[in-house]
Amino acid sequence: MDIARQAFDQLLAVAGRAPADFVRIEGGAPAMATRFHAEEAAAAVLAAGGALAADIWALRGGGPQEVRVSTREAATGLVSFLHQTFAEPDRAPPLTQDDARGGRGTPAMGFFETKDGRYVYLRPRFPASAAKLHALVGSPADKAAVAANVAGWNAM
């Protein structure tokens, strides 16, 4: 069993649903250069959403559905922000913490270790979400302050 299918089956189990035989997850050559199974995880989540949507459709009297998800296409969704262009570039979300296009980044962007040894990834994309994240992590002045605050959280 491949990683995407295994993750998909585990997600369905968490939702209390038996494996869905009408769902196909199509693999392919990796679309992202990463040691993590990001594209498989994204495909599993999309497939689980599709399976549950098909269940709702059936409960409402609809016919059988088929769900197909490509790991390569799911990977594209993870980096879709790289393909965006904005009419007003200075209002675009930051791509990095420092954001070379005007310093609109935030120290509350990136991976941070939690109290239980896991990690969370914080990525505010627009000013409103950045403001909410800053309130959550105590309006940090630097990355060390964010890390100290997040180190008190449990990821699970």
Tab-separated table of C-alpha atoms in Angstrom:
chain	number	residue	atom	x	y	z
A	1	MET	CA	0.000	0.000	0.000
A	2	ASP	CA	1.429	3.392	-0.906
A	3	ILE	CA	1.858	6.255	1.546
A	4	ALA	CA	-0.979	8.393	0.149
A	5	ARG	CA	-3.465	5.522	0.346
A	6	GLN	CA	-2.335	4.590	3.841
A	7	ALA	CA	-2.741	8.196	5.014
A	8	PHE	CA	-6.156	8.363	3.329
A	9	ASP	CA	-7.345	5.185	5.071
A	10	GLN	CA	-6.109	6.536	8.412
A	11	LEU	CA	-7.985	9.801	7.883
A	12	LEU	CA	-11.180	7.894	7.138
A	13	ALA	CA	-10.673	5.799	10.275
A	14	VAL	CA	-10.367	8.991	12.335
A	15	ALA	CA	-13.660	10.129	10.791
A	16	GLY	CA	-15.236	6.777	11.696
A	17	ARG	CA	-15.628	5.664	8.100
A	18	ALA	CA	-14.584	2.383	6.535
A	19	PRO	CA	-12.115	2.479	3.616
A	20	ALA	CA	-13.678	3.804	0.411
A	21	ASP	CA	-13.116	1.662	-2.667
A	22	PHE	CA	-14.450	4.349	-5.032
A	23	VAL	CA	-11.475	6.630	-4.337
A	24	ARG	CA	-8.332	6.530	-6.499
A	25	ILE	CA	-5.153	8.336	-5.568
A	26	GLU	CA	-2.865	8.530	-8.573
A	27	GLY	CA	0.831	8.890	-7.875
A	28	GLY	CA	3.508	10.036	-10.203
A	29	ALA	CA	6.956	11.507	-10.302
A	30	PRO	CA	7.499	13.849	-7.343
A	31	ALA	CA	6.422	17.412	-8.040
A	32	MET	CA	8.207	18.899	-5.040
A	33	ALA	CA	11.783	18.390	-3.892
A	34	THR	CA	11.215	17.584	-0.217
A	35	ARG	CA	12.075	14.795	2.175
A	36	PHE	CA	8.553	14.990	3.580
A	37	HIS	CA	5.588	13.226	2.030
A	38	ALA	CA	3.808	16.544	1.512
A	39	GLU	CA	2.183	15.719	-1.805
A	40	GLU	CA	0.936	12.368	-0.526
A	41	ALA	CA	-0.477	14.045	2.602
A	42	ALA	CA	-2.204	16.721	0.525
A	43	ALA	CA	-3.661	14.091	-1.805
A	44	ALA	CA	-4.892	12.024	1.162
A	45	VAL	CA	-6.662	15.030	2.678
A	46	LEU	CA	-8.285	15.970	-0.632
A	47	ALA	CA	-9.358	12.372	-1.214
A	48	ALA	CA	-10.841	12.123	2.289
A	49	GLY	CA	-12.810	15.315	1.699
A	50	GLY	CA	-14.025	13.921	-1.604
A	51	ALA	CA	-15.047	10.617	-0.019
A	52	LEU	CA	-17.036	12.327	2.721
A	53	ALA	CA	-18.658	14.659	0.178
A	54	ALA	CA	-19.664	11.577	-1.846
A	55	ASP	CA	-21.149	10.061	1.323
A	56	ILE	CA	-23.217	13.197	1.906
A	57	TRP	CA	-24.325	13.129	-1.724
A	58	ALA	CA	-25.472	9.513	-1.321
A	59	LEU	CA	-27.332	10.346	1.914
A	60	ARG	CA	-29.198	13.054	0.011
A	61	GLY	CA	-30.308	10.546	-2.624
A	62	GLY	CA	-27.539	11.020	-5.164
A	63	GLY	CA	-25.961	8.246	-7.148
A	64	PRO	CA	-22.547	6.675	-6.642
A	65	GLN	CA	-19.528	8.894	-7.044
A	66	GLU	CA	-15.951	8.321	-8.116
A	67	VAL	CA	-13.138	10.352	-6.551
A	68	ARG	CA	-9.730	10.698	-8.202
A	69	VAL	CA	-6.851	12.711	-6.818
A	70	SER	CA	-3.387	13.171	-8.283
A	71	THR	CA	-0.475	13.587	-5.892
A	72	ARG	CA	1.217	15.922	-8.392
A	73	GLU	CA	-1.850	18.134	-8.674
A	74	ALA	CA	-2.323	18.100	-4.898
A	75	ALA	CA	1.284	19.294	-4.579
A	76	THR	CA	0.504	22.242	-6.823
A	77	GLY	CA	-2.115	23.344	-4.329
A	78	LEU	CA	0.555	23.497	-1.642
A	79	VAL	CA	2.591	26.054	-3.580
A	80	SER	CA	-0.205	27.908	-5.361
A	81	PHE	CA	0.839	31.140	-3.655
A	82	LEU	CA	3.971	31.101	-5.822
A	83	HIS	CA	1.808	31.402	-8.938
A	84	GLN	CA	-0.179	34.431	-7.787
A	85	THR	CA	0.301	37.905	-9.140
A	86	PHE	CA	-1.155	41.006	-7.538
A	87	ALA	CA	-2.237	44.283	-9.129
A	88	GLU	CA	-0.740	46.067	-6.115
A	89	PRO	CA	2.450	44.116	-5.288
A	90	ASP	CA	3.039	46.002	-2.040
A	91	ARG	CA	-0.290	44.632	-0.737
A	92	ALA	CA	0.624	41.034	-1.628
A	93	PRO	CA	1.248	38.586	1.211
A	94	PRO	CA	4.858	38.036	2.259
A	95	LEU	CA	6.659	35.011	0.847
A	96	THR	CA	9.306	34.861	3.564
A	97	GLN	CA	9.758	36.066	7.107
A	98	ASP	CA	11.946	38.973	6.019
A	99	ASP	CA	10.134	39.582	2.716
A	100	ALA	CA	12.590	41.382	0.488
A	101	ARG	CA	9.691	43.276	-1.089
A	102	GLY	CA	9.214	45.729	1.756
A	103	GLY	CA	9.681	44.009	5.101
A	104	ARG	CA	6.065	42.855	5.420
A	105	GLY	CA	7.098	39.505	6.815
A	106	THR	CA	6.517	38.491	10.405
A	107	PRO	CA	8.645	36.720	13.007
A	108	ALA	CA	5.633	34.471	13.539
A	109	MET	CA	6.237	32.676	10.235
A	110	GLY	CA	7.836	29.264	10.052
A	111	PHE	CA	8.232	25.993	11.960
A	112	PHE	CA	8.269	26.059	15.761
A	113	GLU	CA	8.769	23.216	18.254
A	114	THR	CA	6.016	22.632	20.814
A	115	LYS	CA	6.162	21.398	24.409
A	116	ASP	CA	5.340	17.830	23.371
A	117	GLY	CA	8.248	17.646	20.890
A	118	ARG	CA	6.125	18.141	17.797
A	119	TYR	CA	6.200	21.085	15.425
A	120	VAL	CA	3.657	23.583	14.175
A	121	TYR	CA	3.947	25.623	11.007
A	122	LEU	CA	2.684	29.169	11.300
A	123	ARG	CA	2.096	31.014	8.050
A	124	PRO	CA	0.000	34.158	8.143
A	125	ARG	CA	-0.715	35.192	4.575
A	126	PHE	CA	-2.516	38.519	4.852
A	127	PRO	CA	-2.558	41.374	7.386
A	128	ALA	CA	-5.762	40.202	9.094
A	129	SER	CA	-4.455	36.659	9.646
A	130	ALA	CA	-1.057	38.018	10.734
A	131	ALA	CA	-2.764	40.245	13.327
A	132	LYS	CA	-4.700	37.265	14.732
A	133	LEU	CA	-1.569	35.141	14.831
A	134	HIS	CA	0.373	37.921	16.563
A	135	ALA	CA	-2.370	38.154	19.205
A	136	LEU	CA	-2.162	34.382	19.698
A	137	VAL	CA	1.616	34.358	20.139
A	138	GLY	CA	1.721	37.549	22.200
A	139	SER	CA	2.612	40.171	19.554
A	140	PRO	CA	6.183	38.947	19.181
A	141	ALA	CA	9.070	41.233	18.367
A	142	ASP	CA	11.331	38.479	17.065
A	143	LYS	CA	11.450	34.810	16.135
A	144	ALA	CA	12.933	33.836	19.537
A	145	ALA	CA	9.884	35.329	21.304
A	146	VAL	CA	7.554	33.342	19.059
A	147	ALA	CA	9.552	30.152	19.664
A	148	ALA	CA	9.416	30.697	23.447
A	149	ASN	CA	5.653	31.177	23.367
A	150	VAL	CA	4.968	28.196	21.092
A	151	ALA	CA	7.263	26.014	23.245
A	152	GLY	CA	4.539	26.191	25.912
A	153	TRP	CA	1.886	24.670	23.631
A	154	ASN	CA	0.995	21.033	23.057
A	155	ALA	CA	0.611	20.278	19.355
A	156	MET	CA	-1.891	17.500	20.011
